[in-house]
Each structure stands twice: as C-alpha cells, then as structure tokens.
Coordinates of C-alpha atoms in Angstrom, one line a residue:
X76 CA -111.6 59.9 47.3
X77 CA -110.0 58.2 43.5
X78 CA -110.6 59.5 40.4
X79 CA -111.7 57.3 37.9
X80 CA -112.0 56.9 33.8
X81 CA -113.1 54.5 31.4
X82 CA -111.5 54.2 28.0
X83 CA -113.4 52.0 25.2
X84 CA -111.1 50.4 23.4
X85 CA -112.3 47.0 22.1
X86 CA -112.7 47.8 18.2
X87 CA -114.7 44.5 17.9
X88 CA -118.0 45.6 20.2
X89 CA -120.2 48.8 19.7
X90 CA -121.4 51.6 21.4
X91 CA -121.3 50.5 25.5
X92 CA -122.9 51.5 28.7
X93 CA -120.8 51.8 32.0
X94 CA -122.4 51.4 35.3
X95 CA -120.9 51.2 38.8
X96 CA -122.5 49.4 42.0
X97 CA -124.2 46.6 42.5
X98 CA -127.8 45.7 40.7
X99 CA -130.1 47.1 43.1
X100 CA -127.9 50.5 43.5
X101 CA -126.3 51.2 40.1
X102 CA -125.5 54.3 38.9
X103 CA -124.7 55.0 34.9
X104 CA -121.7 56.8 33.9
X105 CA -122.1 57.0 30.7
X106 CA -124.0 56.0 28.1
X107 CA -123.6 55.1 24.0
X108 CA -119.5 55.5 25.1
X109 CA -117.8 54.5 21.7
X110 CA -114.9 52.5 20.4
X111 CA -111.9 55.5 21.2
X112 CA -114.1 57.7 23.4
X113 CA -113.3 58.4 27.1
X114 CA -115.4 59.3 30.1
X115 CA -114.5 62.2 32.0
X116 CA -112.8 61.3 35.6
X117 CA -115.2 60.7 38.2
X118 CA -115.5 61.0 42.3
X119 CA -115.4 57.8 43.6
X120 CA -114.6 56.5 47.1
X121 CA -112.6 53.5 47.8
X122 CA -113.6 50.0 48.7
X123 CA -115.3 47.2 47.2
X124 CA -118.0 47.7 44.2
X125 CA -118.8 46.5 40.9
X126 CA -118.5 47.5 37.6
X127 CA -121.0 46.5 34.7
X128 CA -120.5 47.2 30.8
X129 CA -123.3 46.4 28.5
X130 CA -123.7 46.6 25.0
X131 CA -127.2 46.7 23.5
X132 CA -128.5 46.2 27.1
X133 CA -126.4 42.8 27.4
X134 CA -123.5 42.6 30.1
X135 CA -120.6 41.7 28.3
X136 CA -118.4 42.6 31.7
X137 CA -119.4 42.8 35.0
X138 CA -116.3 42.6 37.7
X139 CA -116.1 42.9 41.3
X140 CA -113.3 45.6 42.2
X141 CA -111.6 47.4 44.9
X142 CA -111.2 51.1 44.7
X143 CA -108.1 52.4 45.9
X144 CA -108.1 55.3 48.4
X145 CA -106.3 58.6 46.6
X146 CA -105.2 57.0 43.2
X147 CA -106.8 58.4 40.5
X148 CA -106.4 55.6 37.0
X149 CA -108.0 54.9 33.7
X150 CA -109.8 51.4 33.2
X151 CA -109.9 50.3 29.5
X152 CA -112.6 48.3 28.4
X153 CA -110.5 45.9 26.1
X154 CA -111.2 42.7 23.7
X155 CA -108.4 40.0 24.3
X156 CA -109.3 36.6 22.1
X157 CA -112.9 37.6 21.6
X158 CA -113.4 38.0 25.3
X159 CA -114.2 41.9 26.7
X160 CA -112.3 42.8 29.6
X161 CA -111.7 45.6 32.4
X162 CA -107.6 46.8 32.5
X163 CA -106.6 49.2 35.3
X164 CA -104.0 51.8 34.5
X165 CA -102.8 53.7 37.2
X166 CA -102.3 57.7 36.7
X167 CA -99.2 57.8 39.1
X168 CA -96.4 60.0 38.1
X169 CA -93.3 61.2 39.1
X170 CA -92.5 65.2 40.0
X171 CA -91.5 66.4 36.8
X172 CA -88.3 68.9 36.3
X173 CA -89.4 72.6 36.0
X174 CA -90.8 73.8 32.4
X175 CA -91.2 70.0 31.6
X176 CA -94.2 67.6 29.9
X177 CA -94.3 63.8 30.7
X178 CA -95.9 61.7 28.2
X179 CA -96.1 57.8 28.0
X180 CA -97.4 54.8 25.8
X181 CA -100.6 52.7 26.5
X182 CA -100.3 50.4 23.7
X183 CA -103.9 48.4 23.2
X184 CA -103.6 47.5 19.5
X185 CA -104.2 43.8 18.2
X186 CA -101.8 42.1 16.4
X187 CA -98.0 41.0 16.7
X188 CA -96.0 43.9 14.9
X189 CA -93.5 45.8 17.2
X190 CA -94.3 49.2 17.0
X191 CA -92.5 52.5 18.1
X192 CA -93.4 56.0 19.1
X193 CA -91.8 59.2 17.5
X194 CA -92.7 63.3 18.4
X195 CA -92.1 65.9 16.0
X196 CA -91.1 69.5 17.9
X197 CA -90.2 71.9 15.5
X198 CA -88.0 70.6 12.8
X199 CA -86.7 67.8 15.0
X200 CA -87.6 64.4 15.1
X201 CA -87.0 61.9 18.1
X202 CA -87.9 58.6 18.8
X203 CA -89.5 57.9 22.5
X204 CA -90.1 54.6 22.8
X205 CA -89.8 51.8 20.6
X206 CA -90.2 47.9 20.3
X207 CA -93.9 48.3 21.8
X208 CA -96.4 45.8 21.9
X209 CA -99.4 45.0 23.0
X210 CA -100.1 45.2 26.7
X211 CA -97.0 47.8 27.1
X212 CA -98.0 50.6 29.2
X213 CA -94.3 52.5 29.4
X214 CA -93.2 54.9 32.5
X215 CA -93.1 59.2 31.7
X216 CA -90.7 60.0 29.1
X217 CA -90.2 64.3 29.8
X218 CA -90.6 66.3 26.7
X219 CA -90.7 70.6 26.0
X220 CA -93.9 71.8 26.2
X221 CA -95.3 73.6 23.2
X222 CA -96.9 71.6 19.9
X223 CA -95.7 68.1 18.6
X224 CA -96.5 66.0 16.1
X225 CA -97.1 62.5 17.0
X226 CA -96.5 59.2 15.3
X227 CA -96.9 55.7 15.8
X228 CA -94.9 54.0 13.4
X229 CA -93.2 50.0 12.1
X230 CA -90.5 48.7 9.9
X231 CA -91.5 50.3 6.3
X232 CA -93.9 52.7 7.5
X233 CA -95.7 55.0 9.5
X234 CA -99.5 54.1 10.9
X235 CA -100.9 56.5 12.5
X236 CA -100.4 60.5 13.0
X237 CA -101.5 63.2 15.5
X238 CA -100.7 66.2 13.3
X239 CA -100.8 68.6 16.5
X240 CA -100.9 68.0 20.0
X241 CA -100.3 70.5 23.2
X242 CA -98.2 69.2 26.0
X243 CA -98.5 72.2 28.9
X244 CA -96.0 72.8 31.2
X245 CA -96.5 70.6 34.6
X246 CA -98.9 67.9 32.8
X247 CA -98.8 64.7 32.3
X248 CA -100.3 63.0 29.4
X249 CA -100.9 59.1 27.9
X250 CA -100.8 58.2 24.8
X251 CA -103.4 55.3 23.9
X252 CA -102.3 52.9 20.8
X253 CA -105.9 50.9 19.5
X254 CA -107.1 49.5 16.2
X255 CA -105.1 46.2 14.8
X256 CA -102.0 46.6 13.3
X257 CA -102.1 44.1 10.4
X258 CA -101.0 45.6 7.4
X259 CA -104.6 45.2 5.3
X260 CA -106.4 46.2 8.2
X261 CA -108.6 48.9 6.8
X262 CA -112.0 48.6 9.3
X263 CA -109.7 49.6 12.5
X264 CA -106.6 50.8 12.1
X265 CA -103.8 51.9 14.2
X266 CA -105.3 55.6 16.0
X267 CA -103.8 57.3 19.0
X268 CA -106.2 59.1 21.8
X269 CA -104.2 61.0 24.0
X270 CA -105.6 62.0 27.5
X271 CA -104.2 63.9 30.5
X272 CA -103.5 62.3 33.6
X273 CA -104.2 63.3 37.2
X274 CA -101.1 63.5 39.2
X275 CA -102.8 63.6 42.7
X276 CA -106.4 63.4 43.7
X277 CA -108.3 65.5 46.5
X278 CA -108.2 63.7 49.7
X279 CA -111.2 64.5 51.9
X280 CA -111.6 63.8 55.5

C-alpha cells in the first residue's frame, strides 16, 4: 500500500473536487478542497489509475498515473502559464539523528523573486535555505524540536510569517511556499502551509 495527499495550490482556480479511478469506478476524495487546503493521506494500492480534478463540475485535470508500491507523497494541484497541473512530491526521508526535526521547502509561488527561508527558536535566528525559487523542493534540513517561528523572506523584506509552529521529535515536516510574489500583489500573497510527512508506509501482504 502508498499513501497519498493532494495539496491545492493554484491561487488562480476555486474550490476543486479530487477523484481517483477511471469514469465508470471513481471514487471522490474530497470535495470543495480550497486554494491552501490539504487532503488527509489516503490508502491506496499501487499500479496504474487516474486522477480527475474538477472545478464547478468541469475537469480542469484528468492524468493517467502509476502508483508506486510503499511510497507515501503529496501531489499538488498547481497553475503553470494558465494551465492546471498534477506535481508529485515524494515524502522520502532520511533517518534522522536522535532528539532531531527535519524540515524542507516546497516552493510553489508565482513570480521570479529569489526567496529564502529563516526559523526563529528562542532568541536566535538562522537562515535554512535561501536563493529559492519556484519549482525548488529542497532535501531535510534537521532542526531542535520545540516552537519556531517561520519566515519566508526577499531582499528588503519579509513576506510571509508562521508566528508558531511545533516540530516533534522524530517528524518530518514540509514547508509549502504559494501565492505570487510580486511586490503589489495583494489578492494572493506569499503564505506558507506546513504539513507532516510520512516517513514509511504500512506494507501489507
């Protein structure tokens, strides 16, 4: 068995259905998902199906895919030049050191600035990863569990803030970057969603 989640993050298109199968035998996973909201992860065995996302009872995406075996991953539903589209990211980590965290960038926001990602824990400040742009989906970075403060930031300024976020020992986290990043942009701004990854799935006989 996979485990699988989809992210919407296309600022451009509304409230979506997600449906998995083919016509005759499609199941709904969710329903009226919007722009920044996530599906829990689902139970899904490998192989070939198809996934269909509508908006307003129109298909804007419908893919054929192949489910692989004991992988659990996210798959974004994403705008790219006015054109909605499915992204697979893969929840694979690496064993973490003892009385660790490991979190990572997904960066989805539209637009050409280079961005970088800072964590406040306690009164210090460091900076994780930087010169980020669209499309970048970084490897684990290992941070101290407890409460940070997390910012996405440019040159001259800081877009976006998470004022508090738990990391717990053992887990492994992404941190989505969606909205645009022009500077006037007011309608969808630079947000951050941060989910939890699955480091292993269940395998079943």
């Amino acid at each position: 068995m996979s485990l699988l989640r989809f992210f919407h993050g296309c600022p451009q298109m509304g409230e979506v259905s997600v449906f998995v199968g083919g016509d005759a035998m499609s199941v709904p996973i969710a329903r009226g998902l919007a722009y920044g909201e996530s599906t829990p992860h689902i139970f899904m065995h490998g192989g070939h199906t198809t996934i269909r996302v509508e908006e307003e009872g129109k298909v804007r995406v419908q893919n054929h895919v192949i489910i692989p075996e004991n992988q659990s991953f996210t798959l974004m539903i994403l705008c790219r030049g006015g054109v909605m589209e499915l992204v697979a990211i893969t929840e694979a980590a690496p064993e973490l050191e003892e009385g660790s965290s490991g979190v990572r960038i997904a960066s989805f926001a539209q637009g050409e600035e280079l961005l970088e990602f800072w964590r406040w824990f306690g009164n210090e400040e460091e900076q994780l990863f930087s010169q980020i742009t669209e499309g970048d989906v970084s490897e684990y970075a290992q941070i101290e569990p407890g409460m940070h403060r997390l910012e996405i930031r440019k040159e001259g300024g800081t877009l976006s803030i998470l004022p508090e976020h738990r990391a717990v020992e053992g887990r492994m986290y992404t941190v989505f970057i969606i909205g645009r990043t022009h500077p006037d942009e007011e309608e969808f701004p630079v947000a951050i969603r941060v989910l939890e990854d699955m480091k292993t799935t269940i395998a079943t006989e």
